[in-house]
Each structure stands twice: as C-alpha cells, then as structure tokens.
Coordinates of C-alpha atoms in Angstrom, one line a residue:
Chain A
M39 CA -0.3 55.6 246.8
T40 CA 3.3 56.3 246.4
K41 CA 4.7 56.6 242.9
P42 CA 6.3 53.4 241.6
F43 CA 10.0 53.3 241.3
M44 CA 11.3 53.4 237.7
F45 CA 12.1 49.6 237.7
E46 CA 8.8 48.4 239.1
K47 CA 6.0 46.6 237.3
P48 CA 2.3 46.0 238.3
M49 CA 1.8 42.9 240.5
G50 CA 2.0 39.6 238.5
M51 CA 3.6 41.1 235.4
R52 CA 6.9 39.6 234.2
D53 CA 9.7 40.3 231.8
T54 CA 11.1 37.6 229.6
L55 CA 14.8 38.0 229.1
P56 CA 16.7 36.5 226.1
E57 CA 17.7 33.2 227.8
L58 CA 14.2 32.4 229.0
Y59 CA 12.8 33.6 225.7
S60 CA 14.9 31.3 223.6
L61 CA 13.9 28.3 225.8
K62 CA 10.2 29.4 225.6
Q63 CA 10.5 29.9 221.9
Q64 CA 11.9 26.3 221.5
V65 CA 9.0 24.9 223.5
R66 CA 6.5 27.1 221.7
S67 CA 7.6 26.0 218.3
T68 CA 7.9 22.3 219.2
I69 CA 4.3 22.3 220.4
A70 CA 3.1 24.3 217.4
T71 CA 4.8 21.8 215.1
E72 CA 3.2 18.9 216.8
V73 CA -0.2 20.4 216.9
A74 CA 0.0 21.3 213.2
K75 CA 0.9 17.7 212.4
W76 CA -2.3 16.6 214.0
G77 CA -4.2 19.0 211.6
Y78 CA -5.1 21.9 213.9
A79 CA -5.3 25.3 212.3
P80 CA -3.9 28.3 214.3
I81 CA -6.1 31.3 215.0
E82 CA -5.7 34.6 216.8
T83 CA -8.3 36.6 218.7
P84 CA -8.2 40.1 220.2
T85 CA -6.7 40.8 223.6
L86 CA -9.7 42.9 224.5
E87 CA -13.2 41.5 224.6
F88 CA -16.6 42.6 226.0
Y89 CA -17.2 41.9 229.6
D90 CA -20.8 40.9 228.8
T91 CA -19.8 38.2 226.3
I92 CA -16.4 36.7 227.0
G93 CA -16.2 38.0 230.6
T94 CA -19.3 36.2 231.7
A95 CA -18.8 33.1 229.5
S96 CA -15.2 32.5 230.6
A97 CA -16.3 31.5 234.1
T98 CA -13.2 33.2 235.6
S99 CA -14.3 34.8 238.8
D100 CA -15.2 38.4 238.5
T101 CA -12.6 39.6 240.9
Q102 CA -9.9 37.9 238.7
L103 CA -10.8 39.9 235.6
F104 CA -8.8 42.9 234.4
K105 CA -11.6 45.4 233.4
L106 CA -11.6 48.7 231.6
L107 CA -14.0 51.0 229.8
D108 CA -14.1 51.9 226.2
Q109 CA -15.1 55.4 224.9
Q110 CA -18.8 54.4 224.7
G111 CA -18.7 53.2 228.3
N112 CA -18.8 49.5 227.6
T113 CA -16.9 47.4 230.0
L114 CA -14.1 45.5 228.4
V115 CA -11.9 42.7 229.8
L116 CA -8.4 41.5 229.0
R117 CA -9.2 37.9 227.9
P118 CA -8.9 35.6 230.9
D119 CA -8.8 32.4 228.7
M120 CA -8.9 31.5 225.0
T121 CA -11.7 28.9 225.0
A122 CA -14.5 31.5 225.3
P123 CA -13.2 33.7 222.5
I124 CA -12.8 30.6 220.2
A125 CA -16.3 29.5 221.2
R126 CA -17.5 33.0 220.1
I127 CA -15.8 32.7 216.7
A128 CA -17.0 29.1 216.2
A129 CA -20.6 30.2 216.9
S130 CA -20.4 33.2 214.6
T131 CA -17.8 33.8 211.9
L132 CA -17.0 30.1 211.6
K133 CA -20.5 28.7 212.0
G134 CA -20.8 27.8 208.4
T135 CA -17.6 25.9 208.2
E136 CA -17.3 22.1 208.0
R137 CA -17.5 20.3 211.4
P138 CA -15.7 19.0 213.3
A139 CA -13.4 22.0 213.4
R140 CA -9.8 21.7 214.8
L141 CA -8.3 25.0 216.0
T142 CA -5.2 25.9 217.9
Y143 CA -3.9 29.0 219.6
D144 CA -0.9 30.4 221.4
A145 CA -1.8 33.6 223.3
N146 CA -1.3 35.5 226.5
V147 CA -4.2 35.4 228.9
F148 CA -4.8 37.7 231.9
R149 CA -6.0 36.9 235.4
S150 CA -5.5 39.8 237.8
Q151 CA -5.5 40.4 241.5
Q152 CA -2.7 38.2 242.6
R153 CA -2.2 38.9 246.2
E154 CA 1.5 38.1 246.3
G155 CA 4.4 37.1 244.1
G156 CA 4.9 33.6 242.6
K157 CA 1.9 33.7 240.4
P158 CA 1.8 35.7 237.2
A159 CA -1.3 37.7 236.2
E160 CA -0.4 37.4 232.5
F161 CA 0.8 34.1 231.1
E162 CA 1.0 32.3 227.7
Q163 CA -1.3 29.4 226.9
V164 CA -0.9 27.0 224.1
G165 CA -4.0 24.9 223.4
V166 CA -6.4 23.3 221.0
E167 CA -10.2 23.2 220.6
L168 CA -12.0 20.5 218.8
I169 CA -15.5 21.8 218.0
G170 CA -18.5 19.8 216.8
D171 CA -17.4 16.3 217.8
G172 CA -19.1 14.8 220.8
T173 CA -17.3 11.4 220.6
A174 CA -14.9 9.8 223.1
S175 CA -12.5 9.7 220.2
A176 CA -12.4 13.5 220.2
D177 CA -11.7 13.6 224.0
G178 CA -9.1 10.9 223.6
E179 CA -7.4 12.8 220.8
V180 CA -7.2 16.0 222.8
I181 CA -5.6 14.2 225.7
A182 CA -3.2 12.2 223.5
L183 CA -2.2 15.3 221.6
M184 CA -1.4 17.2 224.9
I185 CA 0.7 14.3 226.1
S186 CA 2.5 14.0 222.8
A187 CA 3.2 17.8 222.7
L188 CA 4.5 17.7 226.3
R189 CA 6.8 14.8 225.5
K190 CA 8.0 16.4 222.3
A191 CA 8.8 19.6 224.4
G192 CA 11.1 17.4 226.5
L193 CA 9.0 16.9 229.6
S194 CA 9.6 13.4 231.0
N195 CA 8.1 12.7 234.4
F196 CA 4.5 13.8 234.2
K197 CA 1.0 12.4 234.7
V198 CA -2.5 13.4 233.5
A199 CA -5.4 12.9 235.9
I200 CA -8.8 12.4 234.3
G201 CA -12.2 13.1 235.9
H202 CA -15.8 13.5 234.8
I203 CA -17.9 16.4 236.0
G204 CA -21.1 14.7 234.7
F205 CA -20.4 11.6 236.8
V206 CA -19.8 13.7 240.0
N207 CA -22.9 15.7 239.3
T208 CA -25.2 12.8 238.6
L209 CA -23.9 10.8 241.5
L210 CA -24.3 13.6 244.0
T211 CA -27.8 14.5 242.8
E212 CA -28.8 10.9 242.7
I213 CA -27.7 10.4 246.4
L214 CA -28.8 13.7 247.8
G215 CA -32.0 14.1 246.0
N216 CA -31.7 17.8 245.0
E217 CA -29.4 20.1 243.2
E218 CA -28.9 22.5 246.1
R219 CA -27.5 19.9 248.4
A220 CA -25.4 18.4 245.6
G221 CA -24.0 21.9 245.0
T222 CA -22.7 22.0 248.6
F223 CA -20.8 18.8 248.1
R224 CA -19.5 19.9 244.7
R225 CA -18.2 23.0 246.3
Y226 CA -16.3 20.9 249.0
L227 CA -14.8 18.9 246.1
Y228 CA -13.9 22.1 244.2
E229 CA -12.4 23.6 247.3
K230 CA -10.5 20.4 247.9
N231 CA -12.0 20.2 251.4
Y232 CA -12.4 16.5 252.0
V233 CA -12.7 17.1 255.7
G234 CA -15.7 19.3 255.2
F235 CA -17.1 16.8 252.7
K236 CA -16.9 13.9 255.2
R237 CA -18.3 16.0 258.0
E238 CA -21.3 17.1 255.9
V239 CA -21.9 13.4 254.9
D240 CA -22.0 12.4 258.6
Q241 CA -24.3 15.3 259.5
L242 CA -27.0 14.8 256.9
P243 CA -29.8 12.3 257.6
L244 CA -28.8 9.7 255.0
S245 CA -29.0 6.0 254.9
S246 CA -25.8 4.1 255.8
I247 CA -25.6 2.9 252.2
D248 CA -25.7 6.4 250.8
R249 CA -23.1 7.5 253.4
R250 CA -20.8 4.8 252.2
R251 CA -21.4 5.8 248.6
L252 CA -20.4 9.4 249.3
H253 CA -17.3 8.3 251.3
S254 CA -16.3 6.0 248.4
L255 CA -16.5 8.8 245.9
L256 CA -13.4 10.3 247.6
K257 CA -11.5 7.1 247.0
L258 CA -12.1 6.9 243.3
R259 CA -8.4 7.6 242.3
G260 CA -6.1 5.2 240.6
G261 CA -5.6 3.2 237.4
F262 CA -8.2 2.4 234.7
D263 CA -9.6 -0.4 236.8
I264 CA -10.9 2.1 239.4
L265 CA -13.9 2.6 237.0
Q266 CA -15.2 -0.8 238.2
N267 CA -15.4 0.6 241.8
A268 CA -17.2 3.6 240.4
E269 CA -19.8 1.3 238.7
A270 CA -20.8 0.0 242.0
L271 CA -21.8 3.5 243.1
V272 CA -24.1 4.7 240.4
E273 CA -27.7 3.5 240.2
T274 CA -29.3 5.8 237.6
E275 CA -29.2 5.6 233.8
E276 CA -27.5 9.1 233.7
G277 CA -24.7 8.0 236.0
R278 CA -24.1 4.9 234.0
R279 CA -24.0 7.0 230.8
S280 CA -21.2 9.2 232.2
L281 CA -19.4 6.1 233.2
Q282 CA -19.8 4.7 229.8
D283 CA -18.2 7.9 228.4
L284 CA -15.2 7.2 230.6
Y285 CA -15.0 3.5 229.6
K286 CA -15.0 4.6 226.0
L287 CA -12.4 7.3 226.7
V288 CA -10.2 4.8 228.5
D289 CA -10.4 2.5 225.5
V290 CA -9.3 5.3 223.2
L291 CA -6.4 6.2 225.5
A292 CA -5.4 2.5 225.7
A293 CA -5.2 2.4 221.9
Y294 CA -2.9 5.4 222.0
D295 CA -0.8 3.3 224.5
L296 CA -1.2 5.9 227.3
E297 CA -2.0 3.7 230.3
D298 CA 1.2 4.7 232.0
A299 CA 0.8 8.5 231.5
V300 CA -2.9 8.7 232.7
I301 CA -4.6 8.2 236.0
I302 CA -8.3 8.3 236.8
D303 CA -9.4 10.7 239.5
L304 CA -13.1 11.1 239.8
N305 CA -12.8 13.8 242.4
L306 CA -11.3 16.2 240.0
V307 CA -13.6 19.2 239.9
M308 CA -12.1 22.3 238.3
H309 CA -12.8 25.9 238.7
M310 CA -13.7 26.6 235.1
S311 CA -17.5 26.0 235.4
Y312 CA -18.2 25.6 231.7
Y313 CA -17.0 22.0 231.7
T314 CA -19.7 19.4 231.3
G315 CA -18.1 16.0 230.7
M316 CA -14.6 14.6 231.1
V317 CA -11.9 17.0 232.6
F318 CA -8.2 16.5 233.0
E319 CA -5.1 18.1 234.4
A320 CA -1.4 17.6 233.8
Y321 CA 1.2 17.4 236.6
S322 CA 4.9 17.3 236.5
D323 CA 7.1 16.2 239.4
E324 CA 9.2 19.3 238.9
L325 CA 6.4 21.7 239.8
G326 CA 3.9 22.4 242.5
F327 CA 1.1 23.6 240.2
P328 CA -0.8 21.8 237.4
L329 CA 0.8 22.9 234.1
G330 CA -2.1 22.3 231.8
G331 CA -5.6 20.8 231.6
G332 CA -8.8 20.9 229.7
G333 CA -12.1 19.0 229.2
R334 CA -15.4 18.8 227.4
Y335 CA -17.6 21.9 227.4
D336 CA -20.8 21.0 225.6
E337 CA -22.8 24.0 226.9
L338 CA -20.4 26.9 226.3
L339 CA -21.2 27.4 222.7
S340 CA -24.9 27.7 223.5
K341 CA -24.0 30.9 225.4
F342 CA -23.2 32.2 221.9
H343 CA -26.5 30.9 220.6
R344 CA -25.2 27.8 218.9
A345 CA -25.3 24.5 220.8
E346 CA -22.4 22.3 219.8
P347 CA -20.2 19.8 221.6
A348 CA -16.6 20.8 222.0
T349 CA -13.5 19.6 223.8
G350 CA -9.9 21.0 224.2
F351 CA -6.8 21.5 226.2
A352 CA -4.5 24.4 227.3
V353 CA -1.0 24.2 228.5
R354 CA 0.6 27.0 230.5
L355 CA 3.8 27.8 228.7
D356 CA 5.3 29.7 231.6
L357 CA 4.9 26.7 233.9
L358 CA 6.0 24.2 231.3
T359 CA 9.2 26.2 230.7
E360 CA 9.8 26.3 234.4
A361 CA 9.3 22.5 234.7
L362 CA 11.8 22.0 231.8
G363 CA 14.1 24.3 233.7
K364 CA 17.7 24.7 232.6
S365 CA 18.1 21.1 231.4
K366 CA 18.2 22.3 227.8
E367 CA 21.2 23.8 226.1
Q368 CA 21.2 27.5 226.0
V369 CA 21.0 29.0 222.6
T370 CA 23.7 31.6 222.0
V371 CA 25.0 33.6 219.1
S372 CA 28.0 31.5 217.9
H373 CA 30.0 34.0 215.8
A374 CA 31.1 37.5 216.2
I375 CA 32.9 39.6 213.6
I376 CA 34.7 42.5 215.1
Y377 CA 35.7 44.9 212.4
S378 CA 37.1 48.3 211.8
N379 CA 35.8 50.8 209.2
E380 CA 38.4 49.9 206.5
R381 CA 37.3 46.3 206.4
R382 CA 33.5 46.8 206.7
K383 CA 32.8 45.4 203.2
E384 CA 34.9 42.3 203.9
A385 CA 33.2 41.8 207.3
M386 CA 29.7 42.0 205.7
Q387 CA 30.7 39.4 203.1
T388 CA 32.0 37.1 205.8
A389 CA 28.8 37.6 207.8
D390 CA 26.6 36.9 204.8
C391 CA 28.6 33.8 204.1
L392 CA 28.2 32.4 207.6
R393 CA 24.5 33.4 207.8
N394 CA 23.9 31.5 204.6
E395 CA 25.3 28.5 206.3
G396 CA 22.7 28.9 209.0
Q397 CA 25.0 30.4 211.6
S398 CA 24.1 33.3 213.8
V399 CA 26.5 36.2 213.5
V400 CA 26.9 39.4 215.4
M401 CA 28.7 42.2 213.5
Q402 CA 30.3 44.7 215.8
D403 CA 32.3 47.8 215.0
V404 CA 35.4 47.7 217.2
Q405 CA 35.0 51.4 218.1
G406 CA 31.7 50.6 219.7
I407 CA 33.3 48.3 222.3
T408 CA 35.0 49.5 225.5
D409 CA 36.3 46.2 226.8
L410 CA 37.2 44.0 223.9
D411 CA 38.3 40.9 225.9
A412 CA 35.1 40.9 228.1
Y413 CA 32.9 41.4 225.0
S414 CA 34.5 38.6 222.9
T415 CA 34.1 35.9 225.7
Q416 CA 30.4 35.5 225.0
F417 CA 30.9 34.0 221.6
D418 CA 32.2 30.6 220.4
D419 CA 34.1 32.1 217.5
V420 CA 35.4 35.6 217.1
H421 CA 36.7 36.9 213.8
Y422 CA 38.8 40.1 213.9
L423 CA 38.8 42.1 210.7
I424 CA 40.7 45.1 211.9
G425 CA 43.4 47.1 210.3
K426 CA 44.2 48.1 206.7
N427 CA 46.2 45.2 205.3
G428 CA 43.8 42.4 205.8
Q429 CA 45.8 40.7 208.5
A430 CA 44.3 39.1 211.6
N431 CA 44.7 41.1 214.7
G432 CA 44.5 40.4 218.4
G433 CA 43.7 37.0 220.1
G434 CA 41.2 35.7 217.6
D435 CA 41.1 32.0 217.2
N436 CA 39.6 32.0 213.8
D437 CA 39.8 34.0 210.7
N438 CA 39.3 31.4 208.1
V439 CA 36.9 32.8 205.6
Chain B
M7 CA 13.5 23.4 242.2
T8 CA 14.9 21.3 239.4
T9 CA 18.3 20.7 241.1
S10 CA 16.9 20.0 244.5
N11 CA 14.4 17.6 243.1
T12 CA 16.8 15.3 241.5
Q13 CA 18.5 14.4 244.7
T14 CA 15.3 14.3 246.7
E15 CA 13.4 12.2 244.2
N16 CA 10.5 10.3 245.8
M17 CA 11.3 11.8 249.1
L18 CA 8.3 13.1 250.9
T19 CA 8.6 16.6 252.3
V20 CA 6.4 17.4 255.3
A21 CA 5.8 21.0 256.4
M22 CA 5.3 21.1 260.2
P23 CA 4.1 24.0 262.3
K24 CA 6.5 25.2 264.9
G25 CA 5.3 25.8 268.4
R26 CA 2.1 24.6 270.1
I27 CA 1.0 22.1 267.5
F28 CA 4.4 20.7 266.8
E29 CA 4.7 18.3 269.7
E30 CA 1.2 16.9 269.2
A31 CA 1.9 16.4 265.5
V32 CA 5.1 14.6 266.2
S33 CA 3.5 12.3 268.7
L34 CA 0.7 11.6 266.3
L35 CA 3.3 10.7 263.6
R36 CA 5.1 8.4 266.0
Q37 CA 1.8 6.7 266.9
A38 CA 1.2 6.2 263.2
G39 CA 4.5 4.2 263.1
Y40 CA 6.9 6.9 261.8
D41 CA 10.2 6.3 263.5
L42 CA 11.3 9.9 264.2
P43 CA 14.6 10.5 265.9
P44 CA 14.7 11.9 269.4
E45 CA 16.4 15.2 268.3
F46 CA 13.1 16.1 266.8
D47 CA 11.9 17.3 270.1
D48 CA 14.5 20.0 270.8
S49 CA 16.2 20.8 267.5
R50 CA 16.5 24.4 266.3
K51 CA 17.1 23.2 262.7
L52 CA 14.6 24.3 260.1
I53 CA 15.1 21.2 258.0
L54 CA 15.3 17.7 259.4
D55 CA 15.9 14.7 257.2
V56 CA 14.8 11.2 258.2
P57 CA 16.5 9.1 255.6
R58 CA 15.2 5.7 256.9
A59 CA 11.6 6.9 256.4
N60 CA 12.6 8.7 253.1
M61 CA 11.1 11.9 254.5
R62 CA 12.2 15.4 255.1
F63 CA 10.6 17.7 257.6
I64 CA 10.6 21.5 257.2
L65 CA 9.6 23.6 260.2
S66 CA 7.8 26.8 259.6
K67 CA 5.5 29.3 261.3
P68 CA 2.1 27.7 261.6
M69 CA 0.6 30.4 259.4
D70 CA 3.0 29.6 256.6
V71 CA 2.5 25.9 256.3
P72 CA -0.2 26.1 253.6
T73 CA 2.0 28.5 251.6
Y74 CA 4.8 25.9 251.4
V75 CA 2.4 23.2 250.5
E76 CA 0.6 25.2 247.9
H77 CA 3.8 26.0 246.1
G78 CA 4.8 22.4 246.2
V79 CA 8.1 22.8 248.1
A80 CA 6.4 20.6 250.7
D81 CA 4.2 17.7 249.5
V82 CA 2.1 17.6 252.7
G83 CA 1.7 19.5 255.9
V84 CA 0.0 20.0 259.2
A85 CA -2.0 23.2 259.5
G86 CA -4.7 24.5 261.8
K87 CA -8.2 25.1 260.4
D88 CA -7.9 28.7 261.5
V89 CA -4.9 29.1 259.2
M90 CA -6.7 27.3 256.3
I91 CA -9.6 29.7 256.5
E92 CA -7.4 32.8 256.8
E93 CA -5.0 31.8 254.0
K94 CA -7.3 30.2 251.5
R95 CA -4.5 28.3 249.7
D96 CA -5.2 25.9 246.9
V97 CA -4.4 22.6 248.7
Y98 CA -6.3 19.4 249.6
E99 CA -7.6 19.2 253.1
V100 CA -7.7 15.4 253.4
L101 CA -7.8 14.5 257.1
D102 CA -8.9 16.1 260.4
L103 CA -6.1 15.2 262.7
K104 CA -8.2 16.2 265.7
I105 CA -5.2 17.6 267.5
S106 CA -4.7 21.0 269.0
A107 CA -8.4 21.4 269.5
C108 CA -9.5 24.9 270.3
Y109 CA -12.1 27.3 269.0
M110 CA -12.4 30.8 267.5
A111 CA -14.3 33.3 269.6
V112 CA -15.2 36.9 269.9
A113 CA -14.2 38.4 273.3
A114 CA -14.7 41.8 275.0
L115 CA -14.4 43.6 278.3
P116 CA -17.4 42.8 280.6
S117 CA -18.5 46.4 280.4
Y118 CA -18.8 46.3 276.6
D119 CA -22.2 47.3 275.3
S120 CA -22.8 46.5 271.6
K121 CA -25.8 48.8 271.4
A122 CA -23.7 51.8 272.5
D123 CA -21.0 50.9 270.0
I124 CA -21.2 53.3 267.0
A125 CA -18.1 52.3 265.0
P126 CA -17.2 48.8 266.2
K127 CA -13.6 47.9 266.0
I128 CA -12.2 44.3 266.1
A129 CA -8.6 43.5 266.7
T130 CA -7.4 40.1 265.4
K131 CA -4.6 38.1 263.9
Y132 CA -7.1 36.7 261.4
P133 CA -8.4 39.7 259.4
K134 CA -10.0 37.8 256.6
L135 CA -11.6 35.2 258.8
A136 CA -13.0 37.9 261.1
A137 CA -14.2 40.1 258.2
E138 CA -16.0 37.1 256.6
Y139 CA -17.6 36.1 259.9
F140 CA -19.0 39.5 260.7
R141 CA -20.2 40.0 257.1
E142 CA -22.2 36.7 257.5
Q143 CA -23.6 38.0 260.8
G144 CA -24.7 41.1 258.9
E145 CA -22.6 43.3 261.2
Q146 CA -20.4 46.1 259.9
V147 CA -17.1 46.3 261.7
E148 CA -13.7 47.7 261.3
I149 CA -10.9 45.2 261.5
I150 CA -7.5 46.0 263.0
K151 CA -4.8 43.5 262.3
L152 CA -2.4 42.6 265.1
N153 CA 0.3 40.0 265.2
G154 CA 0.0 38.6 268.8
S155 CA -1.1 39.4 272.3
I156 CA -4.5 40.4 270.9
E157 CA -6.0 40.6 274.5
L158 CA -4.1 43.8 274.9
A159 CA -6.2 45.7 272.4
P160 CA -9.4 46.1 274.3
L161 CA -7.5 46.8 277.6
V162 CA -5.8 49.9 276.1
G163 CA -8.7 50.9 273.9
L164 CA -7.3 50.0 270.5
A165 CA -10.4 48.0 269.7
D166 CA -13.6 47.1 271.5
R167 CA -13.6 43.4 270.8
I168 CA -11.1 40.8 269.7
V169 CA -11.3 37.7 267.5
D170 CA -8.8 35.0 268.6
I171 CA -8.4 31.3 269.2
V172 CA -9.3 30.1 272.7
S173 CA -8.0 26.8 274.0
T174 CA -8.5 26.9 277.8
G175 CA -9.8 30.4 278.2
R176 CA -7.1 31.2 280.8
T177 CA -5.5 34.1 278.9
L178 CA -8.9 35.8 278.4
K179 CA -9.8 35.4 282.1
E180 CA -6.4 36.6 283.3
N181 CA -6.8 39.7 281.3
G182 CA -10.4 40.3 282.4
L183 CA -12.0 39.6 279.1
V184 CA -15.2 37.6 278.5
E185 CA -16.2 35.6 275.5
T186 CA -19.2 37.0 273.8
E187 CA -19.6 34.7 270.8
T188 CA -18.2 31.3 269.9
M189 CA -17.5 31.3 266.2
M190 CA -16.2 27.8 265.2
S191 CA -14.2 24.9 266.5
I192 CA -10.6 24.5 265.2
T193 CA -8.4 21.4 264.9
S194 CA -5.3 20.7 262.9
R195 CA -5.7 19.3 259.4
F196 CA -3.5 17.1 257.2
I197 CA -3.1 19.0 253.9
V198 CA -1.7 17.9 250.5
N199 CA -0.3 19.7 247.4
P200 CA -2.5 18.9 244.4
V201 CA 0.4 17.8 242.2
S202 CA 2.0 15.7 244.9
Y203 CA -1.4 14.1 245.6
R204 CA -1.1 12.5 242.1
M205 CA 2.6 12.2 241.6
K206 CA 3.3 10.7 245.0
A207 CA -0.1 9.1 245.4
T208 CA 1.2 5.8 246.9
Q209 CA 3.3 7.4 249.7
I210 CA 0.7 10.0 250.5
D211 CA -2.3 7.6 250.5
D212 CA -0.2 5.4 252.8
M213 CA 0.5 8.3 255.2
V214 CA -3.2 9.4 255.2
E215 CA -4.3 5.8 256.0
R216 CA -1.8 5.4 258.8
L217 CA -2.8 8.7 260.3
A218 CA -6.5 8.1 259.9
K219 CA -6.1 4.8 261.8
V220 CA -4.6 6.7 264.8
V221 CA -7.0 9.6 264.6
E222 CA -10.2 7.6 264.1
G223 CA -9.2 4.5 265.9
G224 CA -9.9 2.4 262.9
G225 CA -10.6 2.6 259.2
D226 CA -11.4 5.7 257.3
E227 CA -15.1 5.0 257.2

C-alpha cells in the first residue's frame, strides 16, 4: 500500500461543503418539522454497536459492514441502518412505554466496501418507526408521511411502489410446495433476474396452470386495480390474507388521496431481509437510484426478545438532496461590515442591530483582507465603517444604520 | 442530471453495446418496429438521437452497458449475460434477447495435464466470473486478468488455461487450443434501471412487449 496523498479520503467518504450543507440543512429541517407535526419523537442512538446484536439483526450483508474491535475484543460495527438500533431500544429501554410508539431519527449510517465511486459508504438517513401497531392504518400512515415529507422538501415528480413480501412468499410456497424451491425463485426476484426466473419456471416439472401463475406474478405491476389480477393467483387462506392486507392499505392510501403517487408492484423484493409484510420504495425521475423506502418488519423485535409488530420508512438525504439539485435558491450571507479598528464598536452595534432583524452578517476587519473588491462581491450589502471621522469610505452601496 | 433531464423528459435512453452485438441488436429493434435511421450502421457518434421514436441511443463498450443503466443515465440497455455475471450491477434483467449466442468455456493446450498442475493459473477477461466458477467446482486457481487476445496466454506460458467466450471455436482452433470444459451459454439480455422501470413503465413495458414478440415469435408466455 502506498501512503495516501494529503487530500485523499477512504473510498465512499464524502465532504459536505457550505452550499450543499445549506441545501441539505433546509431539506433536513423541513422533513423534521413535518415528521414532528405527525407526532413522532426524535431519538439518537450510538454510532457504534455490537456486531452480535445490531450487526446480525440489521440484515446488511456481512461484507458491507464496517467492523472494528473494542479493548475487550468484542467485534463492533458502525451502524448500517437505524431500524435495528431502534428495535433494540424499543425492546429494552422503551419496553414499558405506551404503545403504539412513534419515533423518528436523522442519522448517518455506514455501508462499506464500495468497489468504485458514485456510491457513498456513509450517508444520512431520515426516517420514522411506528412500533406496536399492526394495522393497515399504521402502514398507510408511514407511506403517507414519507410522501408528505418528500413533497414538503420540494420533490415534485416521484412515485412510490408498494409490494408485499408475505404475498410473494405464500404464493411461491403455495405453487412450489416447499420453502427451498420458493427460496430459489425469491432470490431471482431479489436479484431482479426475470430471465432466470422464467427459465426456472420452464425447467421445473409444474402443471401448466402453475407455470402461468408464476409467469403472471412478474406482471403484477400497475395501479390499485392490479390487486384483482393478484386475487386470481392465490388459492390458500394465507395468500388471501396478505392480499387483504394490501386491499386495506390501498383503502387507507385512497383516503389520503395518494392514488396518483403510488403504484403497486408485487415483484418488489428488497435486500433488507427483516421485512415481513408490505414494502415500498420511492423513485424520482431525477435519479437512477431509489431515494427511500421501508416496510413492515414484524419479526425484527423478536430478535431482541420482544415480539411486536412495527413499520417504518427511511429516506436517503444525500440522494434526496441530489434529486432536488440546484433548483433551490442558494442561501448566502447577505451583509458584510468591513471595519477598521477605530470604528469597531460602531461596527458591532450595526451588526447586532441587523442580526436582531434576522439578517446574517459577517464582521470583517479590513486589515484581514488582501483583495477588498474580490472579497466584497460575495455579499448583497457591504457596509464600510473605515476611518476616524465616521464617513463612508470606498464603493459601498449602503451605510444606512 | 437535473439540467439534461428537463430537456429529455420522457425520452427513453437506450445503452447499446458497440461491436459484435451492435448490429444484431439494431436489427432486432428494427424487427420490433423501431424505425432507426440508416446512419445507425456506420456512425462513429457516441450519442444518436431518434426524435421520431422519442429515443436516444448511447453507444458504449459492451462491458460498460450495465454501469450506465445502473446509474440511471440510460433507462434500458442491451448487455451480454457474461457481462451481467461479471459486473453484478443492480438492474432488472427482463428479457433474453437470444442474440449473439455463444458460450463460456475453459480452454488449454492439448498437452495440458491438470494432474501435473501444481499452481493452476487461469487467464481471463472475466476474473469474477472465473473465480466464482472454479470455487463452485472446488478447485483452487490463480486468476490473471487480461483485456483481450486471451488465447495468447497459454501459448507464451503466462497461464495454463483460459476462460473466455466461444462463438464458433475458430479462434481457439487457429491458436492450437482445445476446449476442456463448457461453463455456461451466453446470450444478450434486455436490462432496465429499477427507477426507470417504474417512472417510465408505459414506454418500457411497450418496448419489452415488442421485443418479446420478435424474440419468442409470439406473446410473452
């Protein structure tokens, strides 16, 4: 290994410079405000967790975890998501609190081992978890809140696709007879390999009806009415129950007037293996990657010895900010007071006055600048308080206080 | 991305592999009813717009097609299964186009004796695919990555065997190599970006359906 150059960073690590920061901050606070209005309480969890608890529960693949050792030799991980740490708290510290619990977070998560640029290994996620409520209303609320937060943040052209892991699982097991074969097909769906899926269907000794059912599964994408096509595919009670879940969810979303923002996609199988029921992902036409998602994870809390239903969403702030792009006004410091020693007191009073009005003001000693003209162009208003006699000096356009 | 997208709204961007697969892919698209201009066949441009079909074609190295599609700068693309296995990009593989059929094989000099081979070395353009294959076979090998003319490696003693795509077998024969194992058959696939798959569902579903008709000589089922 060669020594890194002074300016280099580890693969996947990014700096946030002031312009991007201010846009990110706007988005962050807009979402936080919206989430708070829906009654979610913010919490923070540590960056480091035990590998044996959060590392295994998070379902992020082992090769994607940042690992290190503490002084006792325990393996630690940088948290790869926030859902598992919140499940840990909900099942322990907060186990006595009233249910359902509504919690929100805004935190950096870490997924390592990017093989090339373009994908960060550390990124900020904003999300909510609704714990202890197994109803479709809870699922609907989480989706509606994500959509509302994205809209408030200024995202216009986006869609949310909704699937149901339970439906896919029961349908596959129902047709294929055993979990092992169903697993093969589930992996094809998760790997997005429809060609492999179709080939496998044609190779297995199945009845032509079952073949058609499996092929039809790949076509279950579209509006709310696609659920009727799905109904024709299921034959067991369990399958019908997952479909009932979806019907109820669709009713809730219709009540929120979200028919236009939501599509049904029953092939959506996500990599986070703790999901048990409905799952969803958000897509913007400005971006090649999903910028958020979530779902129901009724079995995760039992990994922390307390079985409870739960549902939630997470939005990737880095991707959302990228999707919003530069369409927003850039926030700049509007005033500068350039002063000399003799008038420092006066400059301070002027600054106080402007700051009390809610303006942002930079105070700059004139002796600290080398190129006065270049420096002053970054501000809307420049006040020069230079010289002994209290007279304006230089090309300042404003000295009105 | 933001600026380019406003003017190309609803335009479908297709990533096409240059070289061997290109002609076959273009003829497939024409059969599917896409009215592509004649300059398609001998242009050196990297971006070709077809306004009447509301499509844009970008021409890249075959190995790079899934990368453009994964990042969403192309909505859909045509990529060989060999490239898909090697690159492991997060894209939908929706249709087997059944063009550019060939297969992946292990080849060696006729005098090669695996039992006498103590530290087997494999030269290939597909290091991940080859490593995965030999791991599955329970065979420990060392992989040497090359960028082309793989047949040269065993001739000059860089490696004992090679892993490469074979279409007619002529190149192997001309260089005095023999195939020792057939690994898997390869065809080109129609691939789709996960976001485009939802945001441009109508256009993409239409394209998949038209291509499927040509490929399968009928419906999708």
